Amino acid sequence: MSDIASTPATVGVIANPLAGKDIRRLVAEASPTSDMAKIGIVRRAVIGAIEGGAERVILADDRRGIAARAIDGLSASGVKILVLDEPIIDSGMNSQRAARRCREEGAGAVIVLGGDGTHRDVAKGWKSAPLIALSTGTNNVFPRQIEATVAGHAAGLVASGRVVLADASAQAKCIEVEVESAQADDGGAAAGVTDDLALVDVALVSNTFTASRAVWDASTLRELVAAIAEPATVGLSAVAAALAPTLRTEPGGVHVRFGESNGSEGLDGAGGPASPGPDTTVRAPIAPGLYSSVVVASHRRLGSGEAVEVEGPGSLSFDGERDVTLQRGQRATMTITADGPHVIDVEQAMRCAAGTTPSKHQPAEND
Amino acid sequence: MSATETAPAGTAAADPGERELTYLGAFNEAMFQLMRQDEDIFVAGEDVGVQGGVFGSFKGLAEEFGDRRCVDTPIAEQAIVGLGIGAAVAGLRPVVDLMFMDFVMVAMDQIANQAAKLKYMFGGKAELPLTITTNGGAGLSAAAQHSQSLEAMLCHVPGLKVVMPSSPYDLKGLMVACVRDNNPTIIVKNKRMFGSTGPVPEELYEIPLGVANVVREGADITVVAYGRMVEESAKAAKRLSEEQGIECEIVDPRTVQPLDTETIVASAKKTNRIVVVHEAVRFGGLGAEIAAQVQEEAFDYLDAPVGRIAAPFSPIPFSPGLEGHYVPNAKRISAGILETLGRPVPGA
Amino acid sequence: MEPSLETLRDLHRRMLRIRLFEEAAGRLFEGNKMPGFLHLYVGQEAVASGVCVAMREDDQVSSTHRGHGHLVAKGGDLSKMMAELMGKADGYCNGKGGSMHICDLDLNMLGANGIVGGGAPIAVGAGFANKYRGNDTVSVAFFGDGSTNIGAFHEATNMAAALQLPVLFVCENNEYGEYTPRHKVMAINDVVDRAAGYGIPGVIVDGMDAIAVYEAAMEGLARARAGDGPTFIEAKTYRYYNHHGVQTLGMKYRTDEEVEEWKKKDCIEAFEKRVTEAGLITADELASTRADIQAEVDAAVEFGENSPMPDVSTLLTDVYTEMA
Ligand SMILES: Cc1ncc(C[n+]2csc(CCOP(=O)(O)OP(=O)(O)O)c2C)c(N)n1
Ligand SMILES: [Mg+2]
């Protein structure tokens, strides 16, 4: 199929080895995901991808042999399998690095296994990645529960051009975050900003430390920006969903400010609430099996491109995990854009391949 | 290579020759030569591969024989010995390593209830060419769980052979015999002897199990010692000879199970006095067994009760200040010998 | 569940006490003033400290061959520890135990252990006693990744789960057992994957982050106290020094690059950086804490050096308890 001297049809597979193992198995009711389960999922995804037309599969090695075991014996099928160099130590950087490599290698589709946090890491490495989001993590708002065999197959179809990406995907939203540098000790001017992003939600929480990262204590919530606020999901975004449901396919999102009685510290004045009024209490599953009542001071819909500024002290949680600390007065700005990953709809891709949905696009020889 | 190939199996000890090797070096050379000769021999244990053993016993084997024949195992002493048992029953000739002799206790079910008894329980149908290598002995401040001499416990279990080499020469020859033996054998190196040197022939040779070595001839008293206590006994004997004209006959049984009672008894009959020296605690130690056998076989020849010079009845202390008084040394051996000879003990 | 300022100070103090004690012990070892084996805890301080700060004083600890950190974190007396490491009469075990058997029963530290896997069953026994007495004391088993491959560990964990005992299992996964990397001796990457097999909850925490460890330990201890049975915490951590002794770099079994990568996550550095930038503890206070602890360590070394060797008359004492 690939006499054309171009990049072979390439599918990337990125599995976060640490997904599905954090403290939410104690503080909430999340289930563990073992490496054995992940190996099985990766293997089925690779088999599906080959079946769907992938000529080359790139796997991120995790220094833990998940990739190596998942592909054991599969290279005999004549498909090139490339396992990326192992990182020195485990961290979220590995998924980011792997995503960058997938882009450099010209992957036509990337299958990601993990929860919201993992998908964020991948997006940080390749923001507009054509990806299939599979859930093996804890909070799974962004990724979906789909059988890996079929997900892999869909990735193969897209990567090989048998199904045109545009026919079977939609570009996700993302929350672009600019974190202002911390004030230097000597009171010197803040120097520059750091770019960050989230796919589902960003929250300002009162915690001084990122520590075990997960957010499970609703009383720490100060502000929340959610790009996805779908009622049938679990996580901080479920709070926003209870107030102003916003589908992943709709533009914009929700901005929530939590009430003073929600925690000890008061709210800062900047960018006052758009709908002032008496506090309301919302009950939502902020982690698997963990329903919390949160006191909401105000909420409003956010337009696409509209900036929300928050100010420290506290920590920023990205897609449910504390990751950045803010000092007193240190600011961060969140903006929801439509520039996220191209998320492949597996069912749609399979329908296209079955010919039940005609292509609106010309199959591309080379994008 | 030719030396190893031409050495016929079962050859008795070769002439020690001129070349010197360390105790560990002799062991290591035996491993290389045995493994080159027999594809069925492999070694498994903690850190025996890339690291070559924590003490260097298996140094270089992984490079030459690869990880198929030089296997790093999990920390799992029971399973390490079990691996050896299963592989031996299935026809291989395993060498499995327990880093410290103390860990024999962790693996004791597999050693005592399985390895030792399979052949007998199966009516003779199982063959177990298994060698367990380990490192015993005190004197390094390794404290109570890394210093023990537990050979008496092993000797108590019918079906095992227990080997305690006292020199580089013996270690190589006895290791060869252990590996070639079709019974489960346990060979115990002494940790304090790793660096001691002695002549070792380059070719592969075998020292038969169950045959004692008369290390020094003498007419006045028999000193039975094995492992590092041979060296200490020799020091004592030398001094007694020089200072008091007492001539000790040192008998090193080399293997404590089976025990060469014949040689020991013959020596006792010749000298009429006998002491036994070991690092292990006195109570229930090999000394008790040897004393019993000697009185059974040579009661009429004895001019004094059989003396025992051994560790006192306590776990092994950590502090050098205490351990120095725990392990028998040349001085304590001399005193014991003099006592059995009915001579005055200086400072007593 | 934000740690209080007092908790933060406590975490810092315990980590630093371990670090400075161990560094001093390492120097003595290098200078041949310390007999026997020395397994240093440097690098892993956040684990013992995070867990012990979350514990109550009456909660027990069972430990490993790398046990100094657990005793220091439990509040151990540095002078008695140093004297013990030197084999002196005034040491915790009167010179009989040394580094690998150091303990303080008064602090409910049930001893370091020379036998890999030997400690976990003991914690299970202590947990049994706690449940038997009906108090809400919890026992904590600290153990290495390598130790989870030995039978005793599996037997203990399963028994604790089956009997629903108040035990917190804390695995310090530093990626190596002596000179063998974890992946060569386990077909899984995360020891915690085994927890499900015993039917108990298990989580991974960043073992270089004392507060992360503290958060998880608080949850696990609370579960045990509430009668909900054992919990398994796997702390991902790293030992800076060689398995034994004081070499750090140039090892056959691990790369220098890896060591440097882990050191970038150093638990004490990261902690000090965060608490000062958050304005919680001043750099001056941290420095004076360090100076105080260094003085305590120096005094401990002096105490150890001045302590006599144990008297030979003690060689045969303590083998049995004398019965009247
Ligand atoms: C039963 C037993 N087997 C082997 C040893 C030798 N040994 C001491 S520490 C160690 C490695 C332990 O690894 P791990 O449990 O990961 O702890 P770490 O040293 O990494 O802290 C080994 C094999 C021992 N002390 N006990
Ligand atoms: Mg370890």
mmCIF file with all atom_site columns, N, CA and C in Angstrom, chain A residues 52-84:
data_model
loop_
_atom_site.group_PDB
_atom_site.id
_atom_site.type_symbol
_atom_site.label_atom_id
_atom_site.label_alt_id
_atom_site.label_comp_id
_atom_site.label_asym_id
_atom_site.label_entity_id
_atom_site.label_seq_id
_atom_site.pdbx_PDB_ins_code
_atom_site.Cartn_x
_atom_site.Cartn_y
_atom_site.Cartn_z
_atom_site.occupancy
_atom_site.B_iso_or_equiv
_atom_site.pdbx_formal_charge
_atom_site.auth_seq_id
_atom_site.auth_comp_id
_atom_site.auth_asym_id
_atom_site.auth_atom_id
_atom_site.pdbx_PDB_model_num
ATOM 1  N N  . GLY A 1 52 ? -6.371 -2.115  11.016 1.00 0.00 ? 52 GLY A N  1
ATOM 2  C CA . GLY A 1 52 ? -6.970 -0.940  10.384 1.00 0.00 ? 52 GLY A CA 1
ATOM 3  C C  . GLY A 1 52 ? -6.092 -0.306  9.322  1.00 0.00 ? 52 GLY A C  1
ATOM 4  N N  . GLY A 1 53 ? -4.856 -0.778  9.180  1.00 0.00 ? 53 GLY A N  1
ATOM 5  C CA . GLY A 1 53 ? -4.017 -0.273  8.094  1.00 0.00 ? 53 GLY A CA 1
ATOM 6  C C  . GLY A 1 53 ? -2.738 0.412   8.523  1.00 0.00 ? 53 GLY A C  1
ATOM 7  N N  . ALA A 1 54 ? -2.423 0.375   9.788  1.00 0.00 ? 54 ALA A N  1
ATOM 8  C CA . ALA A 1 54 ? -1.169 1.000   10.211 1.00 0.00 ? 54 ALA A CA 1
ATOM 9  C C  . ALA A 1 54 ? 0.013  0.216   9.664  1.00 0.00 ? 54 ALA A C  1
ATOM 10 N N  . GLU A 1 55 ? 1.000  0.952   9.143  1.00 0.00 ? 55 GLU A N  1
ATOM 11 C CA . GLU A 1 55 ? 2.220  0.290   8.662  1.00 0.00 ? 55 GLU A CA 1
ATOM 12 C C  . GLU A 1 55 ? 3.341  0.425   9.674  1.00 0.00 ? 55 GLU A C  1
ATOM 13 N N  . ARG A 1 56 ? 3.129  1.336   10.561 1.00 0.00 ? 56 ARG A N  1
ATOM 14 C CA . ARG A 1 56 ? 4.158  1.575   11.558 1.00 0.00 ? 56 ARG A CA 1
ATOM 15 C C  . ARG A 1 56 ? 3.465  1.960   12.867 1.00 0.00 ? 56 ARG A C  1
ATOM 16 N N  . VAL A 1 57 ? 3.921  1.402   13.928 1.00 0.00 ? 57 VAL A N  1
ATOM 17 C CA . VAL A 1 57 ? 3.347  1.747   15.231 1.00 0.00 ? 57 VAL A CA 1
ATOM 18 C C  . VAL A 1 57 ? 4.470  2.265   16.124 1.00 0.00 ? 57 VAL A C  1
ATOM 19 N N  . ILE A 1 58 ? 4.226  3.404   16.733 1.00 0.00 ? 58 ILE A N  1
ATOM 20 C CA . ILE A 1 58 ? 5.224  3.976   17.647 1.00 0.00 ? 58 ILE A CA 1
ATOM 21 C C  . ILE A 1 58 ? 4.690  3.853   19.065 1.00 0.00 ? 58 ILE A C  1
ATOM 22 N N  . LEU A 1 59 ? 5.486  3.263   19.927 1.00 0.00 ? 59 LEU A N  1
ATOM 23 C CA . LEU A 1 59 ? 5.039  3.168   21.321 1.00 0.00 ? 59 LEU A CA 1
ATOM 24 C C  . LEU A 1 59 ? 5.993  3.935   22.217 1.00 0.00 ? 59 LEU A C  1
ATOM 25 N N  . ALA A 1 60 ? 5.410  4.595   23.166 1.00 0.00 ? 60 ALA A N  1
ATOM 26 C CA . ALA A 1 60 ? 6.231  5.301   24.126 1.00 0.00 ? 60 ALA A CA 1
ATOM 27 C C  . ALA A 1 60 ? 6.685  4.293   25.139 1.00 0.00 ? 60 ALA A C  1
ATOM 28 N N  . ASP A 1 61 ? 7.991  4.173   25.291 1.00 0.00 ? 61 ASP A N  1
ATOM 29 C CA . ASP A 1 61 ? 8.365  3.242   26.354 1.00 0.00 ? 61 ASP A CA 1
ATOM 30 C C  . ASP A 1 61 ? 8.355  3.977   27.664 1.00 0.00 ? 61 ASP A C  1
ATOM 31 N N  . ASP A 1 62 ? 8.057  3.220   28.649 1.00 0.00 ? 62 ASP A N  1
ATOM 32 C CA . ASP A 1 62 ? 7.777  3.742   29.959 1.00 0.00 ? 62 ASP A CA 1
ATOM 33 C C  . ASP A 1 62 ? 8.831  3.259   30.911 1.00 0.00 ? 62 ASP A C  1
ATOM 34 N N  . ARG A 1 63 ? 9.885  2.679   30.429 1.00 0.00 ? 63 ARG A N  1
ATOM 35 C CA . ARG A 1 63 ? 10.980 2.065   31.178 1.00 0.00 ? 63 ARG A CA 1
ATOM 36 C C  . ARG A 1 63 ? 10.479 0.931   32.058 1.00 0.00 ? 63 ARG A C  1
ATOM 37 N N  . ARG A 1 64 ? 9.265  0.498   31.763 1.00 0.00 ? 64 ARG A N  1
ATOM 38 C CA . ARG A 1 64 ? 8.674  -0.492  32.630 1.00 0.00 ? 64 ARG A CA 1
ATOM 39 C C  . ARG A 1 64 ? 8.201  -1.683  31.812 1.00 0.00 ? 64 ARG A C  1
ATOM 40 N N  . GLY A 1 65 ? 8.507  -1.642  30.538 1.00 0.00 ? 65 GLY A N  1
ATOM 41 C CA . GLY A 1 65 ? 8.202  -2.825  29.747 1.00 0.00 ? 65 GLY A CA 1
ATOM 42 C C  . GLY A 1 65 ? 6.754  -3.012  29.351 1.00 0.00 ? 65 GLY A C  1
ATOM 43 N N  . ILE A 1 66 ? 5.908  -2.038  29.599 1.00 0.00 ? 66 ILE A N  1
ATOM 44 C CA . ILE A 1 66 ? 4.513  -2.200  29.171 1.00 0.00 ? 66 ILE A CA 1
ATOM 45 C C  . ILE A 1 66 ? 4.480  -2.322  27.655 1.00 0.00 ? 66 ILE A C  1
ATOM 46 N N  . ALA A 1 67 ? 5.150  -1.388  26.984 1.00 0.00 ? 67 ALA A N  1
ATOM 47 C CA . ALA A 1 67 ? 5.162  -1.408  25.524 1.00 0.00 ? 67 ALA A CA 1
ATOM 48 C C  . ALA A 1 67 ? 5.812  -2.691  25.021 1.00 0.00 ? 67 ALA A C  1
ATOM 49 N N  . ALA A 1 68 ? 6.949  -3.006  25.588 1.00 0.00 ? 68 ALA A N  1
ATOM 50 C CA . ALA A 1 68 ? 7.691  -4.173  25.106 1.00 0.00 ? 68 ALA A CA 1
ATOM 51 C C  . ALA A 1 68 ? 6.848  -5.440  25.209 1.00 0.00 ? 68 ALA A C  1
ATOM 52 N N  . ARG A 1 69 ? 6.138  -5.572  26.311 1.00 0.00 ? 69 ARG A N  1
ATOM 53 C CA . ARG A 1 69 ? 5.352  -6.792  26.456 1.00 0.00 ? 69 ARG A CA 1
ATOM 54 C C  . ARG A 1 69 ? 4.088  -6.759  25.601 1.00 0.00 ? 69 ARG A C  1
ATOM 55 N N  . ALA A 1 70 ? 3.590  -5.541  25.414 1.00 0.00 ? 70 ALA A N  1
ATOM 56 C CA . ALA A 1 70 ? 2.364  -5.427  24.633 1.00 0.00 ? 70 ALA A CA 1
ATOM 57 C C  . ALA A 1 70 ? 2.588  -5.817  23.178 1.00 0.00 ? 70 ALA A C  1
ATOM 58 N N  . ILE A 1 71 ? 3.808  -5.614  22.679 1.00 0.00 ? 71 ILE A N  1
ATOM 59 C CA . ILE A 1 71 ? 4.046  -5.876  21.260 1.00 0.00 ? 71 ILE A CA 1
ATOM 60 C C  . ILE A 1 71 ? 4.741  -7.205  21.028 1.00 0.00 ? 71 ILE A C  1
ATOM 61 N N  . ASP A 1 72 ? 4.974  -7.921  22.090 1.00 0.00 ? 72 ASP A N  1
ATOM 62 C CA . ASP A 1 72 ? 5.711  -9.172  21.985 1.00 0.00 ? 72 ASP A CA 1
ATOM 63 C C  . ASP A 1 72 ? 5.135  -10.067 20.884 1.00 0.00 ? 72 ASP A C  1
ATOM 64 N N  . GLY A 1 73 ? 5.948  -10.334 19.882 1.00 0.00 ? 73 GLY A N  1
ATOM 65 C CA . GLY A 1 73 ? 5.514  -11.237 18.811 1.00 0.00 ? 73 GLY A CA 1
ATOM 66 C C  . GLY A 1 73 ? 4.743  -10.568 17.699 1.00 0.00 ? 73 GLY A C  1
ATOM 67 N N  . LEU A 1 74 ? 4.366  -9.320  17.869 1.00 0.00 ? 74 LEU A N  1
ATOM 68 C CA . LEU A 1 74 ? 3.534  -8.674  16.849 1.00 0.00 ? 74 LEU A CA 1
ATOM 69 C C  . LEU A 1 74 ? 4.330  -8.188  15.654 1.00 0.00 ? 74 LEU A C  1
ATOM 70 N N  . SER A 1 75 ? 5.615  -7.938  15.827 1.00 0.00 ? 75 SER A N  1
ATOM 71 C CA . SER A 1 75 ? 6.388  -7.386  14.717 1.00 0.00 ? 75 SER A CA 1
ATOM 72 C C  . SER A 1 75 ? 6.484  -8.375  13.562 1.00 0.00 ? 75 SER A C  1
ATOM 73 N N  . ALA A 1 76 ? 6.200  -9.639  13.850 1.00 0.00 ? 76 ALA A N  1
ATOM 74 C CA . ALA A 1 76 ? 6.222  -10.651 12.793 1.00 0.00 ? 76 ALA A CA 1
ATOM 75 C C  . ALA A 1 76 ? 5.236  -10.324 11.687 1.00 0.00 ? 76 ALA A C  1
ATOM 76 N N  . SER A 1 77 ? 4.253  -9.499  12.012 1.00 0.00 ? 77 SER A N  1
ATOM 77 C CA . SER A 1 77 ? 3.244  -9.185  11.013 1.00 0.00 ? 77 SER A CA 1
ATOM 78 C C  . SER A 1 77 ? 3.767  -8.260  9.920  1.00 0.00 ? 77 SER A C  1
ATOM 79 N N  . GLY A 1 78 ? 5.053  -7.900  9.979  1.00 0.00 ? 78 GLY A N  1
ATOM 80 C CA . GLY A 1 78 ? 5.624  -7.085  8.911  1.00 0.00 ? 78 GLY A CA 1
ATOM 81 C C  . GLY A 1 78 ? 5.444  -5.599  9.138  1.00 0.00 ? 78 GLY A C  1
ATOM 82 N N  . VAL A 1 79 ? 4.738  -5.278  10.194 1.00 0.00 ? 79 VAL A N  1
ATOM 83 C CA . VAL A 1 79 ? 4.538  -3.867  10.511 1.00 0.00 ? 79 VAL A CA 1
ATOM 84 C C  . VAL A 1 79 ? 5.734  -3.394  11.321 1.00 0.00 ? 79 VAL A C  1
ATOM 85 N N  . LYS A 1 80 ? 6.184  -2.188  11.033 1.00 0.00 ? 80 LYS A N  1
ATOM 86 C CA . LYS A 1 80 ? 7.315  -1.669  11.792 1.00 0.00 ? 80 LYS A CA 1
ATOM 87 C C  . LYS A 1 80 ? 6.835  -1.211  13.159 1.00 0.00 ? 80 LYS A C  1
ATOM 88 N N  . ILE A 1 81 ? 7.501  -1.679  14.172 1.00 0.00 ? 81 ILE A N  1
ATOM 89 C CA . ILE A 1 81 ? 7.132  -1.219  15.504 1.00 0.00 ? 81 ILE A CA 1
ATOM 90 C C  . ILE A 1 81 ? 8.324  -0.529  16.122 1.00 0.00 ? 81 ILE A C  1
ATOM 91 N N  . LEU A 1 82 ? 8.098  0.692   16.508 1.00 0.00 ? 82 LEU A N  1
ATOM 92 C CA . LEU A 1 82 ? 9.188  1.499   17.041 1.00 0.00 ? 82 LEU A CA 1
ATOM 93 C C  . LEU A 1 82 ? 8.882  1.829   18.496 1.00 0.00 ? 82 LEU A C  1
ATOM 94 N N  . VAL A 1 83 ? 9.777  1.399   19.349 1.00 0.00 ? 83 VAL A N  1
ATOM 95 C CA . VAL A 1 83 ? 9.579  1.748   20.758 1.00 0.00 ? 83 VAL A CA 1
ATOM 96 C C  . VAL A 1 83 ? 10.532 2.885   21.090 1.00 0.00 ? 83 VAL A C  1
ATOM 97 N N  . LEU A 1 84 ? 9.966  3.975   21.545 1.00 0.00 ? 84 LEU A N  1
ATOM 98 C CA . LEU A 1 84 ? 10.786 5.162   21.839 1.00 0.00 ? 84 LEU A CA 1
ATOM 99 C C  . LEU A 1 84 ? 11.694 4.908   23.027 1.00 0.00 ? 84 LEU A C  1
#
